[in-house]
PDB file of C-alpha atoms and ligand atoms in Angstrom:
ATOM      1  CA  MET A 982     148.847  66.765 139.525  1.00 89.00           C
ATOM      2  CA  GLU A 983     149.235  70.444 140.388  1.00 96.00           C
ATOM      3  CA  PHE A 984     151.547  71.908 143.033  1.00 98.00           C
ATOM      4  CA  PHE A 985     151.594  74.885 145.386  1.00 98.00           C
ATOM      5  CA  THR A 986     155.039  76.451 145.764  1.00 97.00           C
ATOM      6  CA  LEU A 987     155.695  77.270 149.408  1.00 98.00           C
ATOM      7  CA  ASN A 988     157.504  80.481 150.437  1.00 97.00           C
ATOM      8  CA  ASN A 989     160.692  78.403 150.919  1.00 97.00           C
ATOM      9  CA  GLY A 990     160.573  77.071 147.343  1.00 97.00           C
ATOM     10  CA  ILE A 991     159.344  73.576 148.252  1.00 98.00           C
ATOM     11  CA  LYS A 992     156.531  72.217 146.092  1.00 98.00           C
ATOM     12  CA  MET A 993     153.463  70.812 147.863  1.00 98.00           C
ATOM     13  CA  PRO A 994     150.906  68.664 145.977  1.00 98.00           C
ATOM     14  CA  MET A 995     147.477  70.352 145.760  1.00 98.00           C
ATOM     15  CA  ALA A 996     145.590  67.163 146.729  1.00 98.00           C
ATOM     16  CA  GLY A 997     146.182  64.411 149.241  1.00 98.00           C
ATOM     17  CA  ILE A 998     144.392  62.313 151.825  1.00 98.00           C
ATOM     18  CA  GLY A 999     143.723  62.947 155.536  1.00 98.00           C
ATOM     19  CA  VAL A1000     143.335  60.183 158.109  1.00 98.00           C
ATOM     20  CA  TYR A1001     141.547  61.928 160.984  1.00 98.00           C
ATOM     21  CA  THR A1002     139.243  59.484 162.918  1.00 98.00           C
ATOM     22  CA  PHE A1003     140.805  56.454 161.157  1.00 98.00           C
ATOM     23  CA  THR A1004     141.786  53.439 163.268  1.00 98.00           C
ATOM     24  CA  PRO A1005     145.353  52.276 162.615  1.00 98.00           C
ATOM     25  CA  ASP A1006     144.059  49.498 160.332  1.00 98.00           C
ATOM     26  CA  GLU A1007     141.828  51.919 158.403  1.00 98.00           C
ATOM     27  CA  ALA A1008     144.663  54.425 158.047  1.00 98.00           C
ATOM     28  CA  GLU A1009     147.066  51.757 156.843  1.00 98.00           C
ATOM     29  CA  ALA A1010     144.644  50.536 154.166  1.00 98.00           C
ATOM     30  CA  ALA A1011     143.569  54.017 153.045  1.00 98.00           C
ATOM     31  CA  VAL A1012     147.102  55.407 152.790  1.00 98.00           C
ATOM     32  CA  GLU A1013     148.325  52.361 150.909  1.00 98.00           C
ATOM     33  CA  ASN A1014     145.391  52.595 148.476  1.00 98.00           C
ATOM     34  CA  ALA A1015     145.929  56.310 148.020  1.00 98.00           C
ATOM     35  CA  LEU A1016     149.647  55.922 147.292  1.00 98.00           C
ATOM     36  CA  ARG A1017     148.911  53.149 144.763  1.00 97.00           C
ATOM     37  CA  ASP A1018     146.459  55.536 143.037  1.00 97.00           C
ATOM     38  CA  GLY A1019     149.071  58.264 142.705  1.00 98.00           C
ATOM     39  CA  VAL A1020     148.244  60.387 145.779  1.00 98.00           C
ATOM     40  CA  ARG A1021     151.477  61.828 147.168  1.00 98.00           C
ATOM     41  CA  LEU A1022     150.376  63.991 150.116  1.00 98.00           C
ATOM     42  CA  ILE A1023     149.393  62.312 153.390  1.00 99.00           C
ATOM     43  CA  ASP A1024     148.060  64.264 156.384  1.00 99.00           C
ATOM     44  CA  THR A1025     148.154  62.664 159.836  1.00 99.00           C
ATOM     45  CA  ALA A1026     148.747  63.982 163.383  1.00 98.00           C
ATOM     46  CA  ASN A1027     150.033  62.896 166.802  1.00 98.00           C
ATOM     47  CA  ALA A1028     146.422  63.174 167.958  1.00 98.00           C
ATOM     48  CA  TYR A1029     145.032  60.784 165.315  1.00 98.00           C
ATOM     49  CA  GLN A1030     147.039  57.970 166.936  1.00 98.00           C
ATOM     50  CA  ASN A1031     147.712  56.350 163.574  1.00 98.00           C
ATOM     51  CA  GLU A1032     151.202  57.647 162.742  1.00 98.00           C
ATOM     52  CA  ARG A1033     152.773  54.174 163.041  1.00 98.00           C
ATOM     53  CA  ALA A1034     150.136  52.741 160.681  1.00 98.00           C
ATOM     54  CA  THR A1035     150.681  55.613 158.241  1.00 98.00           C
ATOM     55  CA  GLY A1036     154.416  54.883 158.230  1.00 98.00           C
ATOM     56  CA  ARG A1037     153.762  51.174 157.637  1.00 98.00           C
ATOM     57  CA  ALA A1038     151.510  51.982 154.661  1.00 98.00           C
ATOM     58  CA  ILE A1039     154.190  54.185 153.122  1.00 98.00           C
ATOM     59  CA  ARG A1040     156.769  51.418 153.375  1.00 98.00           C
ATOM     60  CA  LYS A1041     154.339  48.774 152.074  1.00 98.00           C
ATOM     61  CA  SER A1042     153.334  50.901 149.082  1.00 98.00           C
ATOM     62  CA  GLY A1043     156.805  50.750 147.576  1.00 97.00           C
ATOM     63  CA  VAL A1044     156.600  54.472 146.722  1.00 98.00           C
ATOM     64  CA  LYS A1045     159.913  56.186 147.429  1.00 98.00           C
ATOM     65  CA  ARG A1046     159.902  58.332 150.566  1.00 98.00           C
ATOM     66  CA  GLU A1047     161.277  61.331 148.653  1.00 98.00           C
ATOM     67  CA  ASP A1048     158.282  61.181 146.287  1.00 98.00           C
ATOM     68  CA  ILE A1049     155.827  61.584 149.182  1.00 98.00           C
ATOM     69  CA  PHE A1050     154.852  64.838 150.902  1.00 99.00           C
ATOM     70  CA  LEU A1051     154.315  63.651 154.477  1.00 99.00           C
ATOM     71  CA  VAL A1052     152.456  65.945 156.858  1.00 99.00           C
ATOM     72  CA  THR A1053     151.856  65.513 160.570  1.00 99.00           C
ATOM     73  CA  LYS A1054     151.019  67.703 163.576  1.00 99.00           C
ATOM     74  CA  LEU A1055     152.379  68.100 167.082  1.00 98.00           C
ATOM     75  CA  TRP A1056     149.753  67.981 169.795  1.00 98.00           C
ATOM     76  CA  PRO A1057     149.861  70.667 172.558  1.00 98.00           C
ATOM     77  CA  SER A1058     150.758  68.102 175.266  1.00 98.00           C
ATOM     78  CA  VAL A1059     154.204  67.722 173.625  1.00 98.00           C
ATOM     79  CA  TYR A1060     154.896  71.320 172.497  1.00 98.00           C
ATOM     80  CA  GLU A1061     157.358  71.797 175.368  1.00 98.00           C
ATOM     81  CA  ASP A1062     158.987  68.371 174.988  1.00 98.00           C
ATOM     82  CA  GLU A1063     162.339  68.643 173.218  1.00 97.00           C
ATOM     83  CA  ASN A1064     161.972  65.033 172.011  1.00 98.00           C
ATOM     84  CA  ALA A1065     158.550  65.660 170.418  1.00 98.00           C
ATOM     85  CA  VAL A1066     159.802  65.816 166.827  1.00 98.00           C
ATOM     86  CA  ASP A1067     162.171  62.834 167.164  1.00 98.00           C
ATOM     87  CA  ASP A1068     159.404  60.752 168.777  1.00 98.00           C
ATOM     88  CA  THR A1069     157.037  61.695 165.945  1.00 98.00           C
ATOM     89  CA  LEU A1070     159.613  60.707 163.312  1.00 98.00           C
ATOM     90  CA  ARG A1071     160.229  57.407 165.101  1.00 98.00           C
ATOM     91  CA  ARG A1072     156.505  56.566 165.055  1.00 98.00           C
ATOM     92  CA  LEU A1073     156.303  57.371 161.351  1.00 98.00           C
ATOM     93  CA  GLY A1074     159.514  55.457 160.652  1.00 98.00           C
ATOM     94  CA  THR A1075     161.113  58.283 158.699  1.00 98.00           C
ATOM     95  CA  ASP A1076     163.972  60.703 159.271  1.00 98.00           C
ATOM     96  CA  TYR A1077     162.095  63.810 158.135  1.00 99.00           C
ATOM     97  CA  VAL A1078     158.617  65.158 157.477  1.00 99.00           C
ATOM     98  CA  ASP A1079     157.772  67.573 154.681  1.00 99.00           C
ATOM     99  CA  LEU A1080     155.465  69.713 156.788  1.00 99.00           C
ATOM    100  CA  LEU A1081     154.924  69.801 160.538  1.00 99.00           C
ATOM    101  CA  PHE A1082     151.991  71.706 162.032  1.00 99.00           C
ATOM    102  CA  LEU A1083     151.262  72.981 165.493  1.00 99.00           C
ATOM    103  CA  HIS A1084     147.832  71.353 165.726  1.00 98.00           C
ATOM    104  CA  GLN A1085     146.152  73.794 168.126  1.00 98.00           C
ATOM    105  CA  PRO A1086     146.869  77.334 169.331  1.00 98.00           C
ATOM    106  CA  THR A1087     147.094  76.590 173.072  1.00 98.00           C
ATOM    107  CA  ASP A1088     148.961  79.057 175.296  1.00 97.00           C
ATOM    108  CA  ASN A1089     152.239  77.100 174.947  1.00 98.00           C
ATOM    109  CA  TRP A1090     152.355  77.339 171.135  1.00 98.00           C
ATOM    110  CA  GLN A1091     155.509  79.474 171.138  1.00 98.00           C
ATOM    111  CA  ALA A1092     157.499  76.638 172.770  1.00 98.00           C
ATOM    112  CA  GLY A1093     156.200  74.258 170.099  1.00 98.00           C
ATOM    113  CA  TYR A1094     157.093  76.689 167.332  1.00 99.00           C
ATOM    114  CA  ARG A1095     160.697  77.021 168.569  1.00 98.00           C
ATOM    115  CA  ASN A1096     160.903  73.228 168.779  1.00 98.00           C
ATOM    116  CA  ILE A1097     159.851  72.917 165.138  1.00 98.00           C
ATOM    117  CA  GLU A1098     162.258  75.665 164.045  1.00 98.00           C
ATOM    118  CA  LYS A1099     165.089  73.736 165.702  1.00 98.00           C
ATOM    119  CA  ALA A1100     164.012  70.617 163.803  1.00 98.00           C
ATOM    120  CA  VAL A1101     164.019  72.560 160.512  1.00 98.00           C
ATOM    121  CA  LYS A1102     167.592  73.640 161.181  1.00 98.00           C
ATOM    122  CA  ALA A1103     168.515  70.015 161.949  1.00 98.00           C
ATOM    123  CA  GLY A1104     167.010  68.811 158.623  1.00 98.00           C
ATOM    124  CA  LYS A1105     164.193  66.857 160.306  1.00 99.00           C
ATOM    125  CA  VAL A1106     161.354  69.083 159.089  1.00 99.00           C
ATOM    126  CA  ARG A1107     161.178  70.747 155.663  1.00 98.00           C
ATOM    127  CA  SER A1108     158.414  73.287 156.319  1.00 98.00           C
ATOM    128  CA  ILE A1109     156.324  74.707 159.161  1.00 99.00           C
ATOM    129  CA  GLY A1110     152.569  74.988 159.561  1.00 99.00           C
ATOM    130  CA  ILE A1111     150.103  76.415 162.050  1.00 99.00           C
ATOM    131  CA  SER A1112     146.659  74.916 162.381  1.00 98.00           C
ATOM    132  CA  ASN A1113     143.480  76.478 163.767  1.00 97.00           C
ATOM    133  CA  PHE A1114     145.191  79.800 164.556  1.00 97.00           C
ATOM    134  CA  ASP A1115     142.341  81.454 162.620  1.00 96.00           C
ATOM    135  CA  VAL A1116     140.051  80.804 165.610  1.00 94.00           C
ATOM    136  CA  PHE A1117     141.639  83.745 167.467  1.00 95.00           C
ATOM    137  CA  PRO A1118     141.585  87.080 165.646  1.00 95.00           C
ATOM    138  CA  GLY A1119     145.111  88.405 165.109  1.00 97.00           C
ATOM    139  CA  LEU A1120     146.871  85.177 166.149  1.00 97.00           C
ATOM    140  CA  THR A1121     148.063  84.253 162.654  1.00 98.00           C
ATOM    141  CA  GLU A1122     149.775  87.662 162.430  1.00 98.00           C
ATOM    142  CA  SER A1123     151.281  87.157 165.915  1.00 98.00           C
ATOM    143  CA  ALA A1124     152.708  83.806 164.855  1.00 98.00           C
ATOM    144  CA  VAL A1125     154.255  85.367 161.744  1.00 98.00           C
ATOM    145  CA  ASP A1126     155.817  88.116 163.906  1.00 98.00           C
ATOM    146  CA  PHE A1127     157.091  85.599 166.466  1.00 98.00           C
ATOM    147  CA  ALA A1128     158.566  83.232 163.883  1.00 98.00           C
ATOM    148  CA  GLU A1129     162.230  83.257 163.050  1.00 98.00           C
ATOM    149  CA  ILE A1130     161.388  80.879 160.167  1.00 98.00           C
ATOM    150  CA  LYS A1131     158.044  82.120 158.821  1.00 98.00           C
ATOM    151  CA  PRO A1132     155.252  79.540 158.542  1.00 98.00           C
ATOM    152  CA  GLN A1133     154.732  78.078 155.075  1.00 98.00           C
ATOM    153  CA  THR A1134     151.155  76.838 155.477  1.00 98.00           C
ATOM    154  CA  VAL A1135     148.058  77.175 157.620  1.00 98.00           C
ATOM    155  CA  GLN A1136     145.584  74.335 158.043  1.00 98.00           C
ATOM    156  CA  VAL A1137     142.063  75.621 158.728  1.00 98.00           C
ATOM    157  CA  GLU A1138     138.455  74.637 158.125  1.00 98.00           C
ATOM    158  CA  ALA A1139     137.568  75.675 154.565  1.00 98.00           C
ATOM    159  CA  HIS A1140     134.847  74.681 152.077  1.00 98.00           C
ATOM    160  CA  PRO A1141     132.294  76.526 149.916  1.00 98.00           C
ATOM    161  CA  TYR A1142     130.168  77.365 153.010  1.00 98.00           C
ATOM    162  CA  TYR A1143     133.252  78.841 154.745  1.00 98.00           C
ATOM    163  CA  PRO A1144     135.750  79.920 152.094  1.00 98.00           C
ATOM    164  CA  GLN A1145     138.096  81.863 154.447  1.00 98.00           C
ATOM    165  CA  THR A1146     137.994  84.957 152.230  1.00 97.00           C
ATOM    166  CA  GLU A1147     139.489  87.341 154.835  1.00 97.00           C
ATOM    167  CA  LEU A1148     142.224  84.962 155.988  1.00 98.00           C
ATOM    168  CA  LYS A1149     143.273  84.373 152.391  1.00 98.00           C
ATOM    169  CA  LYS A1150     144.007  88.079 151.902  1.00 98.00           C
ATOM    170  CA  LEU A1151     146.405  87.917 154.845  1.00 97.00           C
ATOM    171  CA  LEU A1152     148.018  84.678 153.646  1.00 98.00           C
ATOM    172  CA  LYS A1153     148.614  86.203 150.230  1.00 97.00           C
ATOM    173  CA  LYS A1154     150.506  89.076 151.840  1.00 96.00           C
ATOM    174  CA  TYR A1155     152.877  86.625 153.567  1.00 95.00           C
ATOM    175  CA  GLY A1156     153.033  84.010 150.783  1.00 96.00           C
ATOM    176  CA  ILE A1157     151.531  81.354 153.072  1.00 98.00           C
ATOM    177  CA  GLY A1158     149.542  78.418 151.650  1.00 98.00           C
ATOM    178  CA  LEU A1159     146.133  77.225 152.836  1.00 98.00           C
ATOM    179  CA  MET A1160     145.443  73.532 153.415  1.00 99.00           C
ATOM    180  CA  ALA A1161     141.700  73.031 153.809  1.00 99.00           C
ATOM    181  CA  TRP A1162     140.370  70.693 156.483  1.00 98.00           C
ATOM    182  CA  TYR A1163     136.782  69.471 156.106  1.00 98.00           C
ATOM    183  CA  PRO A1164     137.151  70.265 152.371  1.00 98.00           C
ATOM    184  CA  LEU A1165     133.901  68.336 151.746  1.00 98.00           C
ATOM    185  CA  GLY A1166     132.185  69.780 154.826  1.00 98.00           C
ATOM    186  CA  HIS A1167     132.972  66.537 156.704  1.00 98.00           C
ATOM    187  CA  GLY A1168     130.637  64.788 154.228  1.00 97.00           C
ATOM    188  CA  ASP A1169     127.627  67.069 154.881  1.00 98.00           C
ATOM    189  CA  LYS A1170     124.925  66.054 152.395  1.00 98.00           C
ATOM    190  CA  ALA A1171     123.463  69.569 152.286  1.00 98.00           C
ATOM    191  CA  LEU A1172     126.759  70.870 150.913  1.00 98.00           C
ATOM    192  CA  ILE A1173     127.551  67.962 148.591  1.00 98.00           C
ATOM    193  CA  GLU A1174     124.018  67.959 147.166  1.00 98.00           C
ATOM    194  CA  GLU A1175     123.864  71.688 146.392  1.00 98.00           C
ATOM    195  CA  PRO A1176     122.235  71.950 142.910  1.00 98.00           C
ATOM    196  CA  VAL A1177     125.210  73.845 141.468  1.00 98.00           C
ATOM    197  CA  PHE A1178     127.491  70.868 142.157  1.00 98.00           C
ATOM    198  CA  ARG A1179     125.008  68.442 140.634  1.00 98.00           C
ATOM    199  CA  GLU A1180     124.744  70.594 137.488  1.00 98.00           C
ATOM    200  CA  LEU A1181     128.508  70.909 137.108  1.00 98.00           C
ATOM    201  CA  ALA A1182     129.009  67.222 137.859  1.00 98.00           C
ATOM    202  CA  ALA A1183     126.708  66.389 134.937  1.00 98.00           C
ATOM    203  CA  LYS A1184     128.488  68.878 132.665  1.00 98.00           C
ATOM    204  CA  TYR A1185     132.004  67.567 133.385  1.00 98.00           C
ATOM    205  CA  GLY A1186     131.188  63.871 133.932  1.00 98.00           C
ATOM    206  CA  LYS A1187     132.421  64.078 137.534  1.00 98.00           C
ATOM    207  CA  SER A1188     130.821  63.659 140.973  1.00 98.00           C
ATOM    208  CA  SER A1189     129.685  66.580 143.138  1.00 98.00           C
ATOM    209  CA  ALA A1190     132.558  65.868 145.540  1.00 98.00           C
ATOM    210  CA  GLN A1191     135.040  66.141 142.670  1.00 98.00           C
ATOM    211  CA  ILE A1192     133.536  69.499 141.661  1.00 98.00           C
ATOM    212  CA  ILE A1193     133.981  70.802 145.229  1.00 98.00           C
ATOM    213  CA  LEU A1194     137.580  69.594 145.347  1.00 98.00           C
ATOM    214  CA  ARG A1195     138.278  71.153 141.938  1.00 98.00           C
ATOM    215  CA  TRP A1196     136.819  74.462 143.216  1.00 98.00           C
ATOM    216  CA  HIS A1197     139.287  74.328 146.144  1.00 98.00           C
ATOM    217  CA  VAL A1198     142.273  73.693 143.916  1.00 98.00           C
ATOM    218  CA  GLU A1199     141.308  76.494 141.523  1.00 98.00           C
ATOM    219  CA  SER A1200     140.862  78.763 144.557  1.00 98.00           C
ATOM    220  CA  GLY A1201     144.443  77.931 145.556  1.00 98.00           C
ATOM    221  CA  ASN A1202     143.533  75.591 148.455  1.00 98.00           C
ATOM    222  CA  VAL A1203     145.327  72.308 149.038  1.00 98.00           C
ATOM    223  CA  VAL A1204     142.794  69.562 149.866  1.00 98.00           C
ATOM    224  CA  ILE A1205     143.098  66.523 152.148  1.00 98.00           C
ATOM    225  CA  PRO A1206     139.693  64.798 151.937  1.00 98.00           C
ATOM    226  CA  GLY A1207     139.196  61.827 154.216  1.00 98.00           C
ATOM    227  CA  SER A1208     137.888  58.541 152.843  1.00 98.00           C
ATOM    228  CA  ARG A1209     138.111  54.858 153.627  1.00 98.00           C
ATOM    229  CA  ASN A1210     136.342  53.981 150.366  1.00 98.00           C
ATOM    230  CA  PRO A1211     138.810  52.964 147.605  1.00 98.00           C
ATOM    231  CA  ARG A1212     136.578  54.436 144.875  1.00 98.00           C
ATOM    232  CA  HIS A1213     136.248  57.782 146.643  1.00 98.00           C
ATOM    233  CA  ILE A1214     139.995  57.837 147.345  1.00 98.00           C
ATOM    234  CA  ARG A1215     140.608  57.426 143.608  1.00 98.00           C
ATOM    235  CA  ASP A1216     137.923  59.960 142.643  1.00 98.00           C
ATOM    236  CA  ASN A1217     139.227  62.560 145.081  1.00 98.00           C
ATOM    237  CA  PHE A1218     142.531  62.597 143.242  1.00 97.00           C
ATOM    238  CA  ASP A1219     140.985  62.509 139.761  1.00 98.00           C
ATOM    239  CA  ILE A1220     140.381  66.267 139.609  1.00 98.00           C
ATOM    240  CA  PHE A1221     143.223  67.473 137.403  1.00 98.00           C
ATOM    241  CA  ASP A1222     141.777  66.818 133.943  1.00 98.00           C
ATOM    242  CA  PHE A1223     139.157  69.572 133.844  1.00 98.00           C
ATOM    243  CA  ALA A1224     138.760  73.220 134.876  1.00 98.00           C
ATOM    244  CA  LEU A1225     135.815  75.280 136.073  1.00 98.00           C
ATOM    245  CA  THR A1226     135.136  78.557 134.288  1.00 98.00           C
ATOM    246  CA  ASP A1227     135.369  81.938 136.082  1.00 98.00           C
ATOM    247  CA  GLU A1228     131.586  82.141 135.982  1.00 98.00           C
ATOM    248  CA  GLU A1229     131.253  78.695 137.593  1.00 98.00           C
ATOM    249  CA  MET A1230     133.794  79.646 140.271  1.00 98.00           C
ATOM    250  CA  GLU A1231     131.726  82.747 141.037  1.00 98.00           C
ATOM    251  CA  LYS A1232     128.521  80.767 141.259  1.00 98.00           C
ATOM    252  CA  ILE A1233     130.141  78.482 143.823  1.00 98.00           C
ATOM    253  CA  ALA A1234     131.495  81.517 145.719  1.00 97.00           C
ATOM    254  CA  SER A1235     127.904  82.669 146.224  1.00 98.00           C
ATOM    255  CA  LEU A1236     127.317  79.616 148.483  1.00 98.00           C
ATOM    256  CA  ASP A1237     129.373  81.285 151.265  1.00 98.00           C
ATOM    257  CA  LYS A1238     127.223  81.080 154.425  1.00 97.00           C
ATOM    258  CA  SER A1239     129.998  81.897 156.907  1.00 97.00           C
ATOM    259  CA  LEU A1240     129.195  78.468 158.333  1.00 97.00           C
ATOM    260  CA  ARG A1241     131.774  76.535 160.292  1.00 97.00           C
ATOM    261  CA  TYR A1242     130.954  72.914 161.125  1.00 97.00           C
ATOM    262  CA  TYR A1243     133.351  72.972 164.043  1.00 95.00           C
ATOM    263  CA  ASN A1244     133.107  75.874 166.479  1.00 91.00           C
ATOM    264  CA  GLY A1245     135.760  75.302 169.137  1.00 88.00           C
ATOM    265  CA  THR A1246     135.468  77.879 171.916  1.00 89.00           C
ATOM    266  CA  PRO A1247     138.636  79.486 173.363  1.00 88.00           C
ATOM    267  CA  GLU A1248     137.982  77.449 176.565  1.00 91.00           C
ATOM    268  CA  GLN A1249     137.837  74.175 174.616  1.00 94.00           C
ATOM    269  CA  ILE A1250     141.025  75.017 172.770  1.00 94.00           C
ATOM    270  CA  ALA A1251     142.808  75.923 176.031  1.00 92.00           C
ATOM    271  CA  GLY A1252     141.698  72.534 177.392  1.00 94.00           C
ATOM    272  CA  PHE A1253     143.415  70.583 174.577  1.00 97.00           C
ATOM    273  CA  LYS A1254     146.710  70.775 176.486  1.00 94.00           C
ATOM    274  CA  ALA A1255     145.285  68.582 179.250  1.00 95.00           C
ATOM    275  CA  TRP A1256     144.673  65.626 176.902  1.00 97.00           C
ATOM    276  CA  ALA A1257     147.568  63.506 175.655  1.00 97.00           C
ATOM    277  CA  PRO A1258     147.514  60.928 172.854  1.00 97.00           C
ATOM    278  CA  ASP A1259     148.206  57.381 174.067  1.00 93.00           C
ATOM    279  CA  PHE A1260     151.393  56.865 172.094  1.00 93.00           C
ATOM    280  CA  ASP A1261     152.366  53.606 173.815  1.00 88.00           C
ATOM    281  CA  ALA A1262     149.102  51.838 173.004  1.00 88.00           C
ATOM    282  CA  GLN A1263     149.306  52.807 169.319  1.00 86.00           C
ATOM    283  CA  LYS A1264     149.428  49.829 166.973  1.00 90.00           C
TER     284      LYS A1264
HETATM  285  P1  NAD B 992     136.005  65.822 154.673  1.00 96.05           P
HETATM  286  O1  NAD B 992     135.419  67.150 154.400  1.00 96.05           O
HETATM  287  O2  NAD B 992     137.197  65.386 153.914  1.00 96.05           O
HETATM  288  O3  NAD B 992     134.811  64.794 154.487  1.00 96.05           O
HETATM  289  C1  NAD B 992     134.973  63.428 154.689  1.00 96.05           C
HETATM  290  C2  NAD B 992     133.609  62.768 154.480  1.00 96.05           C
HETATM  291  O4  NAD B 992     133.243  62.870 153.117  1.00 96.05           O
HETATM  292  C3  NAD B 992     133.608  61.313 154.858  1.00 96.05           C
HETATM  293  O5  NAD B 992     132.354  61.028 155.472  1.00 96.05           O
HETATM  294  C4  NAD B 992     133.700  60.595 153.523  1.00 96.05           C
HETATM  295  O6  NAD B 992     133.056  59.370 153.540  1.00 96.05           O
HETATM  296  C5  NAD B 992     133.003  61.570 152.582  1.00 96.05           C
HETATM  297  N1  NAD B 992     133.643  61.518 151.256  1.00 96.05           N
HETATM  298  C6  NAD B 992     134.969  61.518 150.976  1.00 96.05           C
HETATM  299  N2  NAD B 992     135.176  61.457 149.634  1.00 96.05           N
HETATM  300  C7  NAD B 992     133.952  61.431 149.069  1.00 96.05           C
HETATM  301  C8  NAD B 992     133.511  61.355 147.729  1.00 96.05           C
HETATM  302  N3  NAD B 992     134.357  61.302 146.707  1.00 96.05           N
HETATM  303  N4  NAD B 992     132.164  61.337 147.497  1.00 96.05           N
HETATM  304  C9  NAD B 992     131.287  61.386 148.518  1.00 96.05           C
HETATM  305  N5  NAD B 992     131.637  61.443 149.818  1.00 96.05           N
HETATM  306  C10 NAD B 992     132.962  61.468 150.097  1.00 96.05           C
HETATM  307  O7  NAD B 992     136.267  65.753 156.259  1.00 96.05           O
HETATM  308  P2  NAD B 992     137.350  65.002 157.144  1.00 96.05           P
HETATM  309  O8  NAD B 992     137.715  63.689 156.553  1.00 96.05           O
HETATM  310  O9  NAD B 992     136.882  65.010 158.524  1.00 96.05           O
HETATM  311  O10 NAD B 992     138.609  65.980 157.059  1.00 96.05           O
HETATM  312  C11 NAD B 992     139.618  65.816 156.102  1.00 96.05           C
HETATM  313  C12 NAD B 992     140.977  65.894 156.757  1.00 96.05           C
HETATM  314  O11 NAD B 992     141.219  67.183 157.309  1.00 96.05           O
HETATM  315  C13 NAD B 992     141.154  64.958 157.968  1.00 96.05           C
HETATM  316  O12 NAD B 992     141.341  63.610 157.630  1.00 96.05           O
HETATM  317  C14 NAD B 992     142.358  65.573 158.618  1.00 96.05           C
HETATM  318  O13 NAD B 992     143.540  65.170 157.945  1.00 96.05           O
HETATM  319  C15 NAD B 992     142.106  67.066 158.401  1.00 96.05           C
HETATM  320  N6  NAD B 992     141.487  67.728 159.593  1.00 96.05           N
HETATM  321  C16 NAD B 992     142.278  68.568 160.328  1.00 96.05           C
HETATM  322  C17 NAD B 992     141.759  69.219 161.427  1.00 96.05           C
HETATM  323  C18 NAD B 992     142.631  70.140 162.234  1.00 96.05           C
HETATM  324  O14 NAD B 992     142.252  70.513 163.360  1.00 96.05           O
HETATM  325  N7  NAD B 992     143.776  70.543 161.731  1.00 96.05           N
HETATM  326  C19 NAD B 992     140.424  69.029 161.786  1.00 96.05           C
HETATM  327  C20 NAD B 992     139.639  68.174 161.023  1.00 96.05           C
HETATM  328  C21 NAD B 992     140.181  67.526 159.919  1.00 96.05           C
END
């Protein structure tokens, strides 16, 4: 396992699992499998409506809470709610999270940020993240300026077709980490079946997906691939026993197409505030 050291000294595992689109039962099974296989970073969110199931899986796994890097995200509908962090912790069944993101940059994000800062001071949150702020030019910088406690991590779409080259220059300046969502292009076959990945997979005795994940880690990106398949969950974590050469990294860099799979418009993002997760119905 490799780690990324956050700008507050906390160490974050470079690979984990994400449970976006998973039903509570799917999330519970996937997280439990992942923890049994040695995965120690779990990424969920208020909006995924599987935080209770994620918490159950952690307890069932028998892995100690302090050995897990637990990540979740506040949804815009609760940014202004002073109980938002406590309610999130209650659903997860834990008294702290390792990293808490603002999920979307809606116009009330400052209230959410102050809420998280308060939770950091109270020992309920160990580090702060902002997600999808890259959609608006200049907003990541604004968040850094606004912050009393600077963000430790951004979570943004990133993969070989959209490597976030410009954003990474900015993050380097502030010592902020990048956690890549859609690290496998949301499973896009065109990406996974690129000949360069097939060639390298044959060379290293790995799968194309493992080559992509290894490229991320060597580029400094933390990965949270989603999978319900126990073999893929295991494979996605089995990426720390080989290294790509500089030449291979460059070859992969040439795949950059400036292609985002998800293109949320400013209007869509503004609209996220109007939707609220159904916390009461959550299993
Ligand atoms: P992904 O890029 O991780 O791709 C998942 C797809 O790849 C699935 O179809 C899966 O079956 C397939 N796959 C997984 N492992 C594989 C393997 N070893 N071989 C072949 N195929 C494999 O996309 P995702 O799961 O949608 O995203 C990952 C995580 O990112 C989410 O679970 C979530 O935690 C996070 N995310 C965050 C945001 C945000 O707004 N912050 C948005 C989207 C996703």
